[in-house]
Coordinates of C-alpha atoms in Angstrom, one line a residue:
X18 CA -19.7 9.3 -13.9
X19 CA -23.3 9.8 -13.8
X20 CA -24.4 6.1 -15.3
X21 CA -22.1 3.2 -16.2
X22 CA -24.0 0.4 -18.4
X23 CA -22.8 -3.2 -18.1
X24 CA -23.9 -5.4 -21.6
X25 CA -23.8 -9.0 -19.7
X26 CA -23.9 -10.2 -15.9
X27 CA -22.2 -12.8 -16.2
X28 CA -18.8 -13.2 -14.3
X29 CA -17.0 -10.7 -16.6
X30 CA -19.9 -8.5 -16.5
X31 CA -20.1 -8.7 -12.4
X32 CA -16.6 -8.0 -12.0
X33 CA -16.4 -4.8 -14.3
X34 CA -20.3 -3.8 -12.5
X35 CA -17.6 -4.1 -8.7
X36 CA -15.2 -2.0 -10.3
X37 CA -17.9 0.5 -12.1
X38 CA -19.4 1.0 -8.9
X39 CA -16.6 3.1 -7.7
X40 CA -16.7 5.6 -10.3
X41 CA -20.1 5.8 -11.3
X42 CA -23.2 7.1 -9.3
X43 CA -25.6 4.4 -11.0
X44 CA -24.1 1.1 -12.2
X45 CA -26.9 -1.2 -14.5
X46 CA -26.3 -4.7 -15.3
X47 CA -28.2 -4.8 -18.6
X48 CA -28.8 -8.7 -18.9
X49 CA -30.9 -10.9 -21.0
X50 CA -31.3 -14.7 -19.0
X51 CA -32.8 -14.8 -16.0
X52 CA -29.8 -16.3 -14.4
X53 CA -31.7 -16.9 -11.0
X54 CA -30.8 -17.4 -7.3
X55 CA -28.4 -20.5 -8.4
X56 CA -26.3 -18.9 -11.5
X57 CA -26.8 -21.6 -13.7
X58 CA -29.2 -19.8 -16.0
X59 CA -30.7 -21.0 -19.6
X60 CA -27.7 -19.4 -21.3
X61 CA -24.1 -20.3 -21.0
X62 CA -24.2 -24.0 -21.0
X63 CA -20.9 -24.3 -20.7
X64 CA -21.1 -22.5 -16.9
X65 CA -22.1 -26.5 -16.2
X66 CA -18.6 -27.6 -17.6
X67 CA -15.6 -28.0 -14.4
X68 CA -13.6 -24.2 -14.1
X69 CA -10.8 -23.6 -12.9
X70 CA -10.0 -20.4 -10.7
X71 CA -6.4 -20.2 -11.2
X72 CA -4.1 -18.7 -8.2
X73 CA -3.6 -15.1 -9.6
X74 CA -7.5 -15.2 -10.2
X75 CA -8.1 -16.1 -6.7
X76 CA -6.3 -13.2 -5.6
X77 CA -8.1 -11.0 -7.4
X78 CA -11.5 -12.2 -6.6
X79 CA -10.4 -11.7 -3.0
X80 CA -9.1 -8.2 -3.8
X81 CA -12.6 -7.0 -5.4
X82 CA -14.6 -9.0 -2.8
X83 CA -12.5 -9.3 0.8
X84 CA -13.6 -12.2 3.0
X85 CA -15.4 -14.3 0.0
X86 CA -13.1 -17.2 0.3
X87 CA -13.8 -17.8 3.6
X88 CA -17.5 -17.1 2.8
X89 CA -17.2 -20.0 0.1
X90 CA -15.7 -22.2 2.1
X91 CA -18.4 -22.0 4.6
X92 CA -20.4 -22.8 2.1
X93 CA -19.1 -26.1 1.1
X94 CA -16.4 -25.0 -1.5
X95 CA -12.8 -26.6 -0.7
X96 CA -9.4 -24.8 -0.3
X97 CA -6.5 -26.8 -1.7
X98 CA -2.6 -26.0 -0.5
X99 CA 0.7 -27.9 -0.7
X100 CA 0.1 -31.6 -1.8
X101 CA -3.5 -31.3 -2.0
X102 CA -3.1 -29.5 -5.3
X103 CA -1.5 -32.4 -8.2
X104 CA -0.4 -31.4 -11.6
X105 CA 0.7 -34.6 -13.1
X106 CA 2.9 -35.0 -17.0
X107 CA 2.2 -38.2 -19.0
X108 CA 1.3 -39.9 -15.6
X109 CA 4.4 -38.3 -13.2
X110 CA 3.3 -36.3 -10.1
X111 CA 5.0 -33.3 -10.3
X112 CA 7.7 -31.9 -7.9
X113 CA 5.8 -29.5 -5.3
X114 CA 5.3 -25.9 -4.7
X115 CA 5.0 -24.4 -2.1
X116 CA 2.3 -21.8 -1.4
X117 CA 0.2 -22.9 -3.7
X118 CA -3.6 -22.5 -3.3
X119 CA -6.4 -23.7 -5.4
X120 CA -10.3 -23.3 -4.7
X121 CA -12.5 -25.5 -5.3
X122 CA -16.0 -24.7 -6.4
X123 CA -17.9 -25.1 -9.1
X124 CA -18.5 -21.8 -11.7
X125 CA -22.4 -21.5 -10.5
X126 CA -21.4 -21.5 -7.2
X127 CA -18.7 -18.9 -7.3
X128 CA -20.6 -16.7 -9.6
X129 CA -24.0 -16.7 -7.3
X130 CA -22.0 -15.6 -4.4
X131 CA -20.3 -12.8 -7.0
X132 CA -23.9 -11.8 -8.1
X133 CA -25.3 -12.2 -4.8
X134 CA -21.7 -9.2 -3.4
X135 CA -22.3 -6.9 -6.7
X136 CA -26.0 -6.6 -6.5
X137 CA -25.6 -5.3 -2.9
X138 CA -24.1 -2.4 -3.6
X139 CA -26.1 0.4 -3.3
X140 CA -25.8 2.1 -6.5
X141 CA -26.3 -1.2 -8.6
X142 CA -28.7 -2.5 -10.0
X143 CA -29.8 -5.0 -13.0
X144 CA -32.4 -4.8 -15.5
X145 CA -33.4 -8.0 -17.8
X146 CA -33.2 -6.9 -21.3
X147 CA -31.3 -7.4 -24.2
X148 CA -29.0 -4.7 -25.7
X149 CA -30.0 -3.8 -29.3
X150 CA -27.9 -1.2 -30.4
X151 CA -25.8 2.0 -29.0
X152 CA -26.4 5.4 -29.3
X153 CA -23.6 7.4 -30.6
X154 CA -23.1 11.3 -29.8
X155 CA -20.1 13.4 -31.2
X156 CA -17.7 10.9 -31.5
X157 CA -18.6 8.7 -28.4
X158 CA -21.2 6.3 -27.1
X159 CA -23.8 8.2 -25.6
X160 CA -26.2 5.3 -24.5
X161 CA -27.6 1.7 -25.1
X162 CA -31.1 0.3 -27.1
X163 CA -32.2 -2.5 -25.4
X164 CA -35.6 -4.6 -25.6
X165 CA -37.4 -6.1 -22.2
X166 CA -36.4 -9.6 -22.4
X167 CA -38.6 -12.0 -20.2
X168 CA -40.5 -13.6 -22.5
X169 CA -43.8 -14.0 -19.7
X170 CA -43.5 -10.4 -18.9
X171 CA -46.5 -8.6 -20.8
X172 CA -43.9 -6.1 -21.5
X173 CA -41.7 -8.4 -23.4
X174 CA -39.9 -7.0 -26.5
X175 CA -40.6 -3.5 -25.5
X176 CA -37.8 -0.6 -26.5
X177 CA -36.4 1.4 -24.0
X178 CA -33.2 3.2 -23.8
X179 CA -30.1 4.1 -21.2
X180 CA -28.0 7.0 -21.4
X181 CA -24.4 6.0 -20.2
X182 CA -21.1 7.7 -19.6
X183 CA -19.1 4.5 -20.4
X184 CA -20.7 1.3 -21.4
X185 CA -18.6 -2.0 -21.2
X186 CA -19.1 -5.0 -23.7
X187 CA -19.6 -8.0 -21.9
X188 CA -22.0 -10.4 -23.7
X189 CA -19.2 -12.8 -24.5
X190 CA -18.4 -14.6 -27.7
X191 CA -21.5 -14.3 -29.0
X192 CA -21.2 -10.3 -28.5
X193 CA -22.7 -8.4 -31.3
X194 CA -20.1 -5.2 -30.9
X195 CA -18.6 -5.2 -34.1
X196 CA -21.9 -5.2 -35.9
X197 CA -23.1 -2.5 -34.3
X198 CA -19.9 -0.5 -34.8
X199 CA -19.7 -1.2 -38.3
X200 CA -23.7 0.2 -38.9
X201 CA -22.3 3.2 -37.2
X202 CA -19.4 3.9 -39.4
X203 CA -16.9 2.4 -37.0
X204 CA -14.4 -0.3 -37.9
X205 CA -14.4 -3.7 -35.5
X206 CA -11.4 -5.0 -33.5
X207 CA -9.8 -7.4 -35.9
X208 CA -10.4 -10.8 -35.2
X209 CA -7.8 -13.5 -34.4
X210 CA -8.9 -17.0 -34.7
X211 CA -6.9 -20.4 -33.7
X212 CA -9.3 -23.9 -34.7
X213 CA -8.4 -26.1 -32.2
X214 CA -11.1 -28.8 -32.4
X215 CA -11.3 -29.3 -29.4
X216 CA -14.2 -31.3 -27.3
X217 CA -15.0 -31.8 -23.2
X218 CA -16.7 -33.5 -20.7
X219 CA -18.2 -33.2 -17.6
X220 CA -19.1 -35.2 -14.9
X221 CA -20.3 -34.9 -11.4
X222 CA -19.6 -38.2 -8.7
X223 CA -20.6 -38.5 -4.9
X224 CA -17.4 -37.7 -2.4
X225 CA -16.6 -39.7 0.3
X226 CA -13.3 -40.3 2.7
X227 CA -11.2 -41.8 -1.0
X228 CA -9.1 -38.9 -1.0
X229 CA -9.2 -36.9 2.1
X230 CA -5.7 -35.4 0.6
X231 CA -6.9 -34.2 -2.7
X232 CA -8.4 -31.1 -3.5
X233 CA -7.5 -30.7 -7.1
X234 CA -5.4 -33.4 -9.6
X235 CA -4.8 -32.2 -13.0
X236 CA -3.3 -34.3 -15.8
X237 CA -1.9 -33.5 -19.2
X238 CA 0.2 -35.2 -22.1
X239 CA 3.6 -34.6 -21.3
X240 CA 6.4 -32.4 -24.3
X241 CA 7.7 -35.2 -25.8
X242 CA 4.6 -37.0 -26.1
X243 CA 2.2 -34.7 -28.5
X244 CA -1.5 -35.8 -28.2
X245 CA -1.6 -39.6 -26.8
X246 CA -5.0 -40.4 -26.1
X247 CA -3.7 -44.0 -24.8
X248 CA -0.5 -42.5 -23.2
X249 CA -2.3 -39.4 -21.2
X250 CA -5.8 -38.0 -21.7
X251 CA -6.1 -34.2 -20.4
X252 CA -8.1 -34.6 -17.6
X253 CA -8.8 -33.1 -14.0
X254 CA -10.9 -32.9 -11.4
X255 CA -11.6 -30.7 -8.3
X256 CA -13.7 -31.6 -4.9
X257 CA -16.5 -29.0 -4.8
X258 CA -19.4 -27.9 -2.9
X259 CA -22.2 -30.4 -1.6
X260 CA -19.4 -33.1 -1.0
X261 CA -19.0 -33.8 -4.6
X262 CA -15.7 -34.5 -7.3
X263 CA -16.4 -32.5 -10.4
X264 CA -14.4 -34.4 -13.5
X265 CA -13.7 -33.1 -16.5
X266 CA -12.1 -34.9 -19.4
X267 CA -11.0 -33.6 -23.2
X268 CA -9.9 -34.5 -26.4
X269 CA -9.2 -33.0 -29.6
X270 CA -10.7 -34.2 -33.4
X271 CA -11.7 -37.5 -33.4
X272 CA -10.9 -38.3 -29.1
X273 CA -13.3 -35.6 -28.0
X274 CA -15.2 -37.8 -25.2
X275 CA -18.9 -38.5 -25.7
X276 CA -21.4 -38.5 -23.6
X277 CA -21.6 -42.3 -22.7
X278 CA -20.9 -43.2 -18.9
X279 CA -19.1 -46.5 -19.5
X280 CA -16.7 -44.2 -21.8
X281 CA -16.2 -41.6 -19.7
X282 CA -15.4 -44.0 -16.5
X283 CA -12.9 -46.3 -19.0
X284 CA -11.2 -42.7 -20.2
X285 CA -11.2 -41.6 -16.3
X286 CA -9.5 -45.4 -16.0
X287 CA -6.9 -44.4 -18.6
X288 CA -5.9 -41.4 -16.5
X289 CA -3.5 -40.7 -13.2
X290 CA -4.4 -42.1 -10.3
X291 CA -6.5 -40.2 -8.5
X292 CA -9.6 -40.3 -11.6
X293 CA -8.9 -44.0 -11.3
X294 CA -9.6 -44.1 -7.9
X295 CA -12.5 -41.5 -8.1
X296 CA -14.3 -43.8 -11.3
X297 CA -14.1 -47.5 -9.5
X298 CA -14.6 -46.2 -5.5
X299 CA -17.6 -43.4 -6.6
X300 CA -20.9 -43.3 -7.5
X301 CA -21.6 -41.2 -11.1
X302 CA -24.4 -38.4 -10.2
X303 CA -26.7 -37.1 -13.2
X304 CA -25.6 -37.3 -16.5
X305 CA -22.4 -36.8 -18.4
X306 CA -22.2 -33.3 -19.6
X307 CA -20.5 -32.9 -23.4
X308 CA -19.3 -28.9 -24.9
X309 CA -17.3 -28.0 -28.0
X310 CA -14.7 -25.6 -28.2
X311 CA -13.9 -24.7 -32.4
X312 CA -11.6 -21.9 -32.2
X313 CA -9.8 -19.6 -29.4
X314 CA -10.6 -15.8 -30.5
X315 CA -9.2 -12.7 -29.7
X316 CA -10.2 -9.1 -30.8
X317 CA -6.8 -6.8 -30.7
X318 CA -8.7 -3.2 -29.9
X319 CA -5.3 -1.5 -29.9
X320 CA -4.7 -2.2 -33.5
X321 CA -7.5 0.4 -34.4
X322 CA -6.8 3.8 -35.2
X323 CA -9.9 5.2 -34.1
X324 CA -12.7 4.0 -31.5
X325 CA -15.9 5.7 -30.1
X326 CA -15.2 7.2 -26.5
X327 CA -17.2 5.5 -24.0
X328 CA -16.7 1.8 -24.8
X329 CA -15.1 -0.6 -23.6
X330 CA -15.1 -4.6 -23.6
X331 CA -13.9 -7.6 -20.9
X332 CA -14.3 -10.9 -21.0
X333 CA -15.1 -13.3 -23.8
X334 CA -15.9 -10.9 -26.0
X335 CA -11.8 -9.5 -25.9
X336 CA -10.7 -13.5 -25.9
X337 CA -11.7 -16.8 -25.6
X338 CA -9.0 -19.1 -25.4
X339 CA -8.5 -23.1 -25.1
X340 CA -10.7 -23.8 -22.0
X341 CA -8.5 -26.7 -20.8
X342 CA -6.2 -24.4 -19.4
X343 CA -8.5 -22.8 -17.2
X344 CA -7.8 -19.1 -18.0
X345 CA -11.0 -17.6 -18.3
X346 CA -12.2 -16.7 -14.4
X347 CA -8.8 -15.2 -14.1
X348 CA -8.5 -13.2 -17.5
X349 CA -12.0 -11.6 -16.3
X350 CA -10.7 -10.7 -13.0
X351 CA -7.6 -9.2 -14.3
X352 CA -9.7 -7.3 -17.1
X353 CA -11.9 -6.0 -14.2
X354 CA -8.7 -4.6 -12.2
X355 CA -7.2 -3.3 -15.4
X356 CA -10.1 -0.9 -15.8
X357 CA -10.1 -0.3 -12.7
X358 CA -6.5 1.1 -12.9
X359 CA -7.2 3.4 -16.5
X360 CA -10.2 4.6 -14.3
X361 CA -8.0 5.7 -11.2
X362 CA -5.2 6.8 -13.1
X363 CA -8.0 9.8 -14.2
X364 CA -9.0 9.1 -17.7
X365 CA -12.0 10.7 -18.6
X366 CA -14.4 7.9 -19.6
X367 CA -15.7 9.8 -23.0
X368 CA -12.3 9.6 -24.5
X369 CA -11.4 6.4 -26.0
X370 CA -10.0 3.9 -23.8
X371 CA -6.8 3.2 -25.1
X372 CA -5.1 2.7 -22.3
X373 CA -7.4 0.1 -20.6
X374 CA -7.2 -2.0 -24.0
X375 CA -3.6 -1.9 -23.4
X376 CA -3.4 -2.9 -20.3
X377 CA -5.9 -5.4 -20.9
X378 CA -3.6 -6.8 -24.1
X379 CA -0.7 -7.7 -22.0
X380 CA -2.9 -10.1 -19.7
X381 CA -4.7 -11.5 -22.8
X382 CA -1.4 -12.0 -24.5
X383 CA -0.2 -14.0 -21.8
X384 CA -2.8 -16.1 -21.9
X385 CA -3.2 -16.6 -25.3
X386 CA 1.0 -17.4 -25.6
X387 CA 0.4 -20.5 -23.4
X388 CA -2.7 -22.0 -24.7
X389 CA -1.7 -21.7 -28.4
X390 CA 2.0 -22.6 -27.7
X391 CA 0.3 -26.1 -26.2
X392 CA -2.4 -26.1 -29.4
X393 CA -0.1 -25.4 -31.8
X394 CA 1.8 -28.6 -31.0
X395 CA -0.8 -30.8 -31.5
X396 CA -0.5 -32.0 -35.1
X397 CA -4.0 -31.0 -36.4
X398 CA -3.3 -27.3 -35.4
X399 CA -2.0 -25.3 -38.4
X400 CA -1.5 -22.2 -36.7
X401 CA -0.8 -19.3 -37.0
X402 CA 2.5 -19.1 -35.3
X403 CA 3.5 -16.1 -33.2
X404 CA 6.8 -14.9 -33.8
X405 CA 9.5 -16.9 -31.5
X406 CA 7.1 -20.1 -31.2
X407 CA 10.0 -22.4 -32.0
X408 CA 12.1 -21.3 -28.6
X409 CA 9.0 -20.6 -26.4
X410 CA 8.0 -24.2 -27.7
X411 CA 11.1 -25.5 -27.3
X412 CA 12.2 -24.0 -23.6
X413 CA 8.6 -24.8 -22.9
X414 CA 8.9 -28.2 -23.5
X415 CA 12.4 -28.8 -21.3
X416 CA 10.3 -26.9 -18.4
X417 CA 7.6 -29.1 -18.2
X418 CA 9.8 -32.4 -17.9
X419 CA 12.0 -30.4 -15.5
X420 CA 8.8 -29.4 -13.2
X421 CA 8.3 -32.8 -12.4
X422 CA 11.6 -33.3 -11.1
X423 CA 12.1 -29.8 -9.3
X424 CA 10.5 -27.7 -7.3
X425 CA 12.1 -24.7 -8.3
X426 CA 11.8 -24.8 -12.1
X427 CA 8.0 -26.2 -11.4
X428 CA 7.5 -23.1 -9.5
X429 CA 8.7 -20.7 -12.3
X430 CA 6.3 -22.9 -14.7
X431 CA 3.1 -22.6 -12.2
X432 CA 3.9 -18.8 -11.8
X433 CA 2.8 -18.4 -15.7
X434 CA 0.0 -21.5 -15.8
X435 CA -1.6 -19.2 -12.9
X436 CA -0.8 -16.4 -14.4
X437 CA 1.8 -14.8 -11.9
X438 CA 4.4 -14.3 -14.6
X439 CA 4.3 -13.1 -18.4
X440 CA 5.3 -16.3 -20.2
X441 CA 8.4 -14.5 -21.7
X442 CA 9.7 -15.4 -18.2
X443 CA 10.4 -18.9 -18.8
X444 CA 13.0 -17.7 -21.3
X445 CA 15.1 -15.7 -18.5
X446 CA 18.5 -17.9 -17.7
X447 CA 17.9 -17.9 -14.6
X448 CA 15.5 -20.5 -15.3
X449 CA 16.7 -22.2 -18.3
X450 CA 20.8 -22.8 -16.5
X451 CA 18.1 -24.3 -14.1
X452 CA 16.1 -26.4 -15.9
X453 CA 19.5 -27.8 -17.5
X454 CA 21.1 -28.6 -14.3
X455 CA 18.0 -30.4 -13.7
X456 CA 17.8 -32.3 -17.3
X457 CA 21.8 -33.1 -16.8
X458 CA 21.5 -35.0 -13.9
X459 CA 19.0 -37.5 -15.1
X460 CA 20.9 -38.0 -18.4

């Protein structure tokens, strides 16, 4: 390709610019904030909010950038392994697993050190604007209308456009695709939407010697349980850069946490034991950060029967699921390494992509099968229910209190949290005989 055209720098965006720049000759990043040197930006607020990089999203940022972990641990982020990673049910530690690796960082952090890889290429560059429209040639997208976007720039608001040989969607949830597809006498992606109600929290406390063995400590309400605000708030926290705990607690409807200090440290309190030793042993730094999360999205490209050549999407603007699970760094990555695969197998990039948004459906349905299989048992949740909810809830449910007895089944569970393994795995009876040796013996 002669020009690939990014619409969005942020993580989802960087990744596909990394892949991109393999193909094309000129890669542009075509982004509206100023995100500056840090990453943090004006847009985005939730990039403040804890994330998780899950294990099979680790992997893949070390694929697409070799030697960054050890480039963010020099930095100041921490590498959890073995018993320095805790995932806890209704207050129980859960059995081990070995192998395990978590890092911790906060998303800024991470992403500057992305932005800092991808802009180093050679044939990559990024220009602050805001994309406006595409251009649309014989049945493909041709180019992008954009508008100079610094507002202090005596240029500001001034049209200009990019021809493109692919252009990939990646301004998020917010991303104005459809609309633009629609003026053009396209159809949009049909959109799937789950109303969770769901609210977080986010706060930032000084680290000391507390917990010299704990990197990351996760907590959620156990099967049997449902939502028991008393019993098990969902909650974590992870030991990032600058010798700091990040903490991060949520609710749904009416037990969304607020932005109150003495609330957040009495809901830390309420939790497992290492938030209760992080909220009376250390000191709370800046203010208590507060994001809602309506709905989880999704927009199913491959049930259109025709789509402009030339386009694709990543990121947010394929699927946004429940946050709490910590799915989003990794569903970019693996986006990013599915296009990369439709682009090596030899596609031409003018033809419609229908290959890449399969590939990219069978990462997003796995994530989207474990968050709503978790939503959809909490009682304000009203669906809809995928087909074979009842067993994947049910087999589900007998995992999780197996994990905390045994490592094996807690293994098998942690391959498809990290996204490892397809969730249809947890059905194989392999693992369920497992799991009901396990149950059996505690009965």
């Amino acid at each position: 390709m002669k020009r690939a055209v990014v619409l969005g720098g942020s993580i989802a965006g960087l990744y596909a610019a990394r892949v991109l720049s393999d193909h094309a000759d000129d890669v542009v990043i075509l982004e509206a904030d100023d995100l500056g040197e840090d990453g943090t930006g004006r847009g985005a607020p939730h990039r403040q909010q804890l994330h998780a990089l899950l294990s099979m999203g680790h992997t893949h940022l070390e694929r697409w950038f070799p030697g960054i972990t050890a480039e963010l641990v020099a930095g100041g982020a921490r590498l959890g392994t073995g018993p320095e990673v805790q995932f806890y049910v209704d207050g129980a530690l859960k059995a081990p697993v070995p192998g395990l690796r978590m890092l911790g960082a906060t998303r800024p952090f991470i992403e500057s050190r992305v932005r800092r890889r991808v802009t180093a290429l050679p044939n990559v560059r990024v220009l602050q604007g805001r994309a406006e429209d595409l251009r649309f040639n014989a049945g493909r997208v041709c180019g992008v209308r954009y508008s100079t976007a610094e507002e202090t720039s005596p240029h500001a608001g001034q049209q200009g456009e990019l021809d493109a040989d692919l252009v990939v969607d990646a301004m998020g949830r917010s991303s104005r695709l459809g609309t633009w597809l629609l003026r053009s006498g396209w159809d949009h992606a049909p959109l799937h939407r789950m109303r969770i109600d769901l609210g977080y929290a986010t706060a930032v406390f000084r680290r000391g010697d507390e917990l010299p063995s704990t990197v990351v400590a996760h907590a959620s309400p156990g099967p049997a349980s449902g939502y028991q605000p008393t019993l098990s708030e969902p909650g974590a926290m992870v030991a990032v850069e600058d010798n700091r705990w990040m903490v991060v607690l949520a609710g749904y409807t009416d037990h969304r946490p607020g932005r109150d200090p003495a609330d957040f440290l009495a809901r830390m309190r309420r939790c497992v034991s290492p938030l209760h030793e992080v909220a009376d042993r250390c000191t709370l730094l800046g203010d208590v950060r507060t994001f809602p999360f309506q709905e989880s999205r999704r927009r199913d490209f491959t049930r259109l029967r025709r789509f402009p050549g030339g386009l694709v999407a990543v990121g947010d603007s394929v699927a946004s699921v429940n946050p709490i699970y910590g799915q989003g760094l990794t569903l970019a990555a693996l986006q990013a390494s599915c296009l990369s695969a439709y682009l090596r197998a030899g596609s031409p990039p003018h033809d419609p992509a229908w290959e890449y948004f399969r590939r990219a459906a069978v990462v997003v349905d796995a994530a989207w099968q474990v968050s709503a299989t978790a939503d959809l048992a909490q009682p304000h949740v009203q669906g809809p229910y995928p087909r074979g909810y009842r067993l994947a809830r049910w087999a589900g449910d007998k995992i999780a209190e197996a994990s905390v007895l045994d490592s094996g089944v807690n293994q098998a569970f942690m391959d498809v949290v990290h996204m490892r393994r397809h969730p249809k795995s947890l059905t194989h009876p392999r693992v369920l005989a497992r799991t009901a040796r396990v149950l059996a013996t505690t009965r």
